[in-house]
XYZ file of C-alpha atoms in Angstrom:
294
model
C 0.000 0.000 0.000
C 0.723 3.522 -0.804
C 0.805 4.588 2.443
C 3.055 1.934 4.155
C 6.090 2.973 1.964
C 8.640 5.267 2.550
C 7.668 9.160 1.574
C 10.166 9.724 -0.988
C 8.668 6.412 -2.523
C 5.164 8.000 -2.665
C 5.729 9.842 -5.499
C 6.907 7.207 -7.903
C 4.046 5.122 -6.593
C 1.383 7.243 -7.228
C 2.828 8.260 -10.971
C 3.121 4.182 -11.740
C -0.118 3.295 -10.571
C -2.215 6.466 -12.577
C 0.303 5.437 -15.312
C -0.480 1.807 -15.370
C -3.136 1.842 -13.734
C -5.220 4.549 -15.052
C -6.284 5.928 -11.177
C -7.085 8.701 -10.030
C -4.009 10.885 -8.915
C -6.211 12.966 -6.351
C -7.454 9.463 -4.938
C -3.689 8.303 -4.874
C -2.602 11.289 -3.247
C -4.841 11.082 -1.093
C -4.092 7.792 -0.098
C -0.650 8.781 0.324
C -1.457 11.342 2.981
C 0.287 14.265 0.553
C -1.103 17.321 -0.849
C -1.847 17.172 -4.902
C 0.693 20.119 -4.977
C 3.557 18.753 -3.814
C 3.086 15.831 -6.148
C 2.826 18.081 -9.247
C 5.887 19.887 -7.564
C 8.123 16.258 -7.257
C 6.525 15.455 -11.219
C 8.284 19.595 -12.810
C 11.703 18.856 -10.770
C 14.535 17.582 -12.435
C 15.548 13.732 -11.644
C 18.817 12.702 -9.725
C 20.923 10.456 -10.842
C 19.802 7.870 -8.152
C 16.059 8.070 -9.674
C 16.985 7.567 -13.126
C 19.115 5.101 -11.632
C 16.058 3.464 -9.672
C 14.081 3.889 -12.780
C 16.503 1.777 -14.573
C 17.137 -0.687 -12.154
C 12.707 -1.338 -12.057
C 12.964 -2.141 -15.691
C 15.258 -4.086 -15.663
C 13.732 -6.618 -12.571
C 10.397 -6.661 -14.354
C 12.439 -7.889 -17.663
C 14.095 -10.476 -15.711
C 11.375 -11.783 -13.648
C 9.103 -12.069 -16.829
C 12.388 -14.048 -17.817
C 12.345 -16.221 -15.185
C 8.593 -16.845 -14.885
C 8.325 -14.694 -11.241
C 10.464 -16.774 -9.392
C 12.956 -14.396 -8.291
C 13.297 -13.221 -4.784
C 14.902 -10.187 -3.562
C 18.380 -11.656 -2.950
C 18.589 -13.549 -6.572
C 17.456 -9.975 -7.671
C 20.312 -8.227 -6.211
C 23.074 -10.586 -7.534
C 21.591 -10.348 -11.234
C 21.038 -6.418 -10.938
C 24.736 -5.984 -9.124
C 26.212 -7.821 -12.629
C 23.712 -5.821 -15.137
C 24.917 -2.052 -13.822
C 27.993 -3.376 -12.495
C 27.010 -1.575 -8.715
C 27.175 -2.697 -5.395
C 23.146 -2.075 -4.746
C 22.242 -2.650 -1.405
C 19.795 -5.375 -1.341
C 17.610 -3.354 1.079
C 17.167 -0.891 -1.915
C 16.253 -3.694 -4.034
C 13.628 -5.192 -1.567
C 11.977 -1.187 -1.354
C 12.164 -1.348 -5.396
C 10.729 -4.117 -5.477
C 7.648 -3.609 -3.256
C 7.303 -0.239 -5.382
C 7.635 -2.102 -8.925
C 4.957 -4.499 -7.603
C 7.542 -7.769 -8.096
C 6.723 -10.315 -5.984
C 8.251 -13.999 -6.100
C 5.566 -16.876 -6.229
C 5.856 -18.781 -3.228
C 7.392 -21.953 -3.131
C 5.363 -25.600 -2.776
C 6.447 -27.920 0.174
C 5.753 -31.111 -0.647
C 6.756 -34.457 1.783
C 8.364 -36.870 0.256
C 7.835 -40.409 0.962
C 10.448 -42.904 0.726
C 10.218 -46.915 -0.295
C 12.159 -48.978 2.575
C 14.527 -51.352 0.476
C 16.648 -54.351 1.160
C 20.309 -53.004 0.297
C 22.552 -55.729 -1.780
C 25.119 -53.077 -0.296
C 25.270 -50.173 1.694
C 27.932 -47.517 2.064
C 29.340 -45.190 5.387
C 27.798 -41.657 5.667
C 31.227 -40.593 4.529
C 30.166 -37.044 3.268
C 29.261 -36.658 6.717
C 27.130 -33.434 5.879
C 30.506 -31.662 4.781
C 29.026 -29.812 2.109
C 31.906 -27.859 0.609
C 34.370 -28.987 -1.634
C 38.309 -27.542 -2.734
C 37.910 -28.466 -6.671
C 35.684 -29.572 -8.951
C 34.742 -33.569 -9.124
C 35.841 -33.851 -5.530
C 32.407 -34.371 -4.408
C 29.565 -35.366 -6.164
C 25.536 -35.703 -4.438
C 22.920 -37.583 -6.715
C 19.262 -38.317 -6.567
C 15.953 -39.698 -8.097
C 13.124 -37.020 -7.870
C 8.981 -37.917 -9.485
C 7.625 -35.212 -11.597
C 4.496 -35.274 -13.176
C 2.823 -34.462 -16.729
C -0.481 -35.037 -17.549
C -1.986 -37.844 -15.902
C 1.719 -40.109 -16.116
C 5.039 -39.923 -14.166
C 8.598 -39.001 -15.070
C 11.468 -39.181 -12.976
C 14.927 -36.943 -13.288
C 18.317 -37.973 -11.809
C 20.719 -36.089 -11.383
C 24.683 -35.545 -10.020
C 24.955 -32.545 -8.306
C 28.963 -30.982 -7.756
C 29.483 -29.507 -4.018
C 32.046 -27.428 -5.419
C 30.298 -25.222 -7.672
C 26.602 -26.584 -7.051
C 26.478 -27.168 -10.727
C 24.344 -30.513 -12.541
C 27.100 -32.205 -13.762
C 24.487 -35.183 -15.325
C 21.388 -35.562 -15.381
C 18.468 -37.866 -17.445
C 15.186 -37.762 -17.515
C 12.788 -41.183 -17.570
C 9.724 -43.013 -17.601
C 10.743 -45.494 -14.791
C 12.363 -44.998 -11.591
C 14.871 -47.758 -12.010
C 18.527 -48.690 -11.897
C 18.710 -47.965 -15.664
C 17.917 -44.345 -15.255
C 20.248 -43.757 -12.323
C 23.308 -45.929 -14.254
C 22.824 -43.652 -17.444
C 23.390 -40.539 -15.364
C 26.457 -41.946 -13.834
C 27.983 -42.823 -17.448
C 27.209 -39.693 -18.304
C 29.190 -37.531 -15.511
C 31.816 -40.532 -15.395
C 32.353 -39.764 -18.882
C 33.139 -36.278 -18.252
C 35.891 -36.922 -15.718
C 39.813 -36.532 -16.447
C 41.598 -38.418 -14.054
C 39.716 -37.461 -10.930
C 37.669 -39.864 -8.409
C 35.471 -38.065 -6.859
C 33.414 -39.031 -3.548
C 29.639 -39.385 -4.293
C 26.805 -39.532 -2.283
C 23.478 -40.807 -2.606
C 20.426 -41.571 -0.003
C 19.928 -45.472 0.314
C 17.501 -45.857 -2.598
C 17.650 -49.653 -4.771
C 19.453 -48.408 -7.224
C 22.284 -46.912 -5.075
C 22.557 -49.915 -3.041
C 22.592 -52.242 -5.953
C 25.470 -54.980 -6.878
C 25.961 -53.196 -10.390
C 25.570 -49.633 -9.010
C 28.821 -50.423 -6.310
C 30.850 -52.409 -9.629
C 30.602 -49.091 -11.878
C 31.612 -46.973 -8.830
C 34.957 -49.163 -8.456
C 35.316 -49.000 -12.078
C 35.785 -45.637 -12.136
C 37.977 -45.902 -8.688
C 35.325 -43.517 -7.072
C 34.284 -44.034 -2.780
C 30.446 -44.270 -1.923
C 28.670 -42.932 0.562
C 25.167 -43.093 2.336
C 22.926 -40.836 4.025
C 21.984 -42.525 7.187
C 18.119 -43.923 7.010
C 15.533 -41.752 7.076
C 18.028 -38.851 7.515
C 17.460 -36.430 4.371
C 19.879 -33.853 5.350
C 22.336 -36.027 4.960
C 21.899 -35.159 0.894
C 21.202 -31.491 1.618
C 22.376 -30.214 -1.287
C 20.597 -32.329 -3.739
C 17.249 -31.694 -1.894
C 17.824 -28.322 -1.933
C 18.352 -28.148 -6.037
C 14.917 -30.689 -6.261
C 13.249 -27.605 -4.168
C 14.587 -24.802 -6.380
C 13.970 -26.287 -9.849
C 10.321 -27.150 -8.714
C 9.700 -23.813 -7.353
C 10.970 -22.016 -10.467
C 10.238 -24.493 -13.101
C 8.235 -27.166 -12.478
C 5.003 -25.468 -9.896
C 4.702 -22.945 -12.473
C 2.761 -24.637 -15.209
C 1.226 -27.660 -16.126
C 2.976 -30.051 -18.248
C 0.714 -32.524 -20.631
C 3.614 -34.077 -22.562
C 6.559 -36.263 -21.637
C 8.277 -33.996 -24.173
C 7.152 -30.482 -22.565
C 8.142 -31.668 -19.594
C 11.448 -32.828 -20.813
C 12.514 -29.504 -22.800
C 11.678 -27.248 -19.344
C 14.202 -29.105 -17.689
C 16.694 -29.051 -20.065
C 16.327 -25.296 -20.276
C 16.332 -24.739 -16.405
C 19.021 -26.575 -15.915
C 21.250 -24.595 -18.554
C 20.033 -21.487 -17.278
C 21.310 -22.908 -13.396
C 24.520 -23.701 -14.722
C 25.236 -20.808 -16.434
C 22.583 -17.827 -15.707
C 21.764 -18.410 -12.264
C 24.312 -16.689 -9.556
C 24.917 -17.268 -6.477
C 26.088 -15.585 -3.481
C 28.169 -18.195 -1.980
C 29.678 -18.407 -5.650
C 30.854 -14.559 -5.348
C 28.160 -13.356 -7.636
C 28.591 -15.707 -10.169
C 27.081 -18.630 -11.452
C 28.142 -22.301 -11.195
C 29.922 -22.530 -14.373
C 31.701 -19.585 -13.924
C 33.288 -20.195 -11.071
C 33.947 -23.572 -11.914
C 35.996 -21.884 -15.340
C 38.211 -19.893 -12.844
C 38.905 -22.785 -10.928
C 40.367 -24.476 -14.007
C-alpha cells in the first residue's frame, strides 16, 4: 500500500499506478497522505541520478522476472542487478524497489516426500558426513531420483549434483524410476571426468545400493557414501536443487507431454549452470566459477 512505503517512494508510486493503472491521482494522493501540490511539484523537478538510476534498475527486474517466470526473490534480484549495472546495490534498496515495482516472487510448494524402505545388496558409510563444501571440482559429487508429473503419467529426473560449484554435472530424464535411469546418469558424468575420483553420495535408494551400481563406482575408482536412514539432510544439497527447480520451473505450469516436460528441464538446468548466480559463488554462477577454478 501507498501509504506503508517510505515518503520519498510515494511519489513514484502514485505516478506508476495512474500510469499503469489509469487511477485517479487525487485518490492516490490522497491515499498517500500528501497534498496534490507537492506531487505536481516532485513530477516539474529535475531527476537525480539515483532516480533515473532506480528507474533503470525497475525495468530491468520486471524484464528479468518475466524471464524467469516470477520466481525471483529479492536476494537472486540483487546478484543479477549488481552484474547488469555493475554496482554494489544494497539489497535493502532492491527489496523497497521491489515492493514499489509491484515484483513479488511466487511462493514456493512444500511437498513431503515419501520414501520406499529397500533391502540393500550393499550399503555404504555416511562418509560425506554433511561436509558440504568442496576444494575443486569432481571432488564431491551428491545424486538423486526425484517424481515429476505431466499429464496424468510420471517421469522421474536424476541427477549428479557438484558440491564445489553446485552445478548438474548429469542428469536424465525417464519413464521409470529404475537402476537404468540412475546408471545412465552416472555414465554420463563418469564420462566427463579426467583423471579425478570423486566421492559421491546418494540416499539409500535400490538403485544406489545395488550390486551393479557399487561395480561401476569401483570402475571408475570412485568411494560411496550413504545418508543414514531416514536422515534427508544427509543429501542437503541435492534436496535443496529438487526444491529450487520445482519452485521455479516445475510449480509454475502444467505439463501434458513427456516432451514439454522434458525440454523445461533441459532449459532450467542450462540457465542454473550458467545464468543463475549465487552468493556463496561470489556473484557468479556455477559454471563460472567452476571456469576460474580451471
Amino acid at each position: 500500500k501507498i501509504s506503508q512505503i517510505r515518503f520519498e517512494d510515494k511519489y513514484i508510486a502514485i505516478q506508476e499506478l495512474h500510469e499503469k493503472e489509469n487511477l485517479s491521482i487525487i485518490l492516490l494522493c490522497e491515499i498517500a497522505g500528501i497534498s496534490r501540490a507537492a506531487y505536481y511539484k516532485w513530477l516539474k523537478r529535475v531527476p537525480t541520478d539515483r532516480e533515473l538510476l532506480n528507474e533503470e534498475i525497475m525495468k530491468e527486474m520486471k524484464t528479468l522476472q518475466e524471464k524467469v517466470d516470477g520466481t525471483f526473490g529479492y536476494r537472486q534480484m540483487t546478484l543479477h542487478m549488481n552484474r547488469k549495472f555493475e554496482e554494489d546495490i544494497n539489497h535493502k534498496r532492491i527489496y523497497r524497489l521491489m515492493g514499489i515495482a509491484n515484483i513479488r516472487s511466487v511462493i514456493r510448494v512444500k511437498k513431503k516426500q515419501s520414501y520406499k524402505p529397500s533391502t540393500p545388496q550393499h550399503a555404504a558409510e555416511n562418509v560425506l558426513n554433511r561436509e558440504f563444501t568442496a576444494e575443486k571440482p569432481n571432488e564431491k559429487w551428491v545424486t538423486d531420483v526425484t517424481e515429476l508429473k505431466y499429464g496424468t503419467k510420471k517421469a522421474y529426473l536424476s541427477a549428479i549434483r557438484d558440491l564445489y560449484d553446485g552445478s548438474i554435472v548429469s542428469y536424465v530424464l525417464g519413464h521409470s524410476n529404475n537402476n537404468n535411469l540412475v546408471f545412465k546418469t552416472l555414465d554420463k558424468a563418469t564420462a566427463l571426468l579426467n583423471g579425478e575420483r570423486p566421492l559421491i553420495h546418494s540416499d539409500r535408494g535400490f538403485q544406489y545400493t545395488s550390486k551393479k551400481f557399487k561395480r561401476k563406482i569401483d570402475k571408475a575408482k570412485m568411494k560411496q557414501s550413504m545418508s543414514r536412514v531416514g536422515r534427508c539432510i544427509d543429501n542437503g544439497p541435492m534436496e535443496s536443487f529438487w526444491g529450487t527447480l520445482k519452485c521455479e520451473k516445475y510449480y509454475r505450469r502444467k505439463f501434458t507431454t513427456f516432451e514439454e516436460l522434458s525440454l523445461a528441464i533441459d532449459e532450467y538446468i542450462q540457465f542454473y549452470n550458467h545464468e543463475r548466480y549465487q552468493k556463496r559463488l561470489n556473484g557468479l554462477s556455477p559454471m563460472e566459477y567452476r571456469a576460474k577454478a580451471a
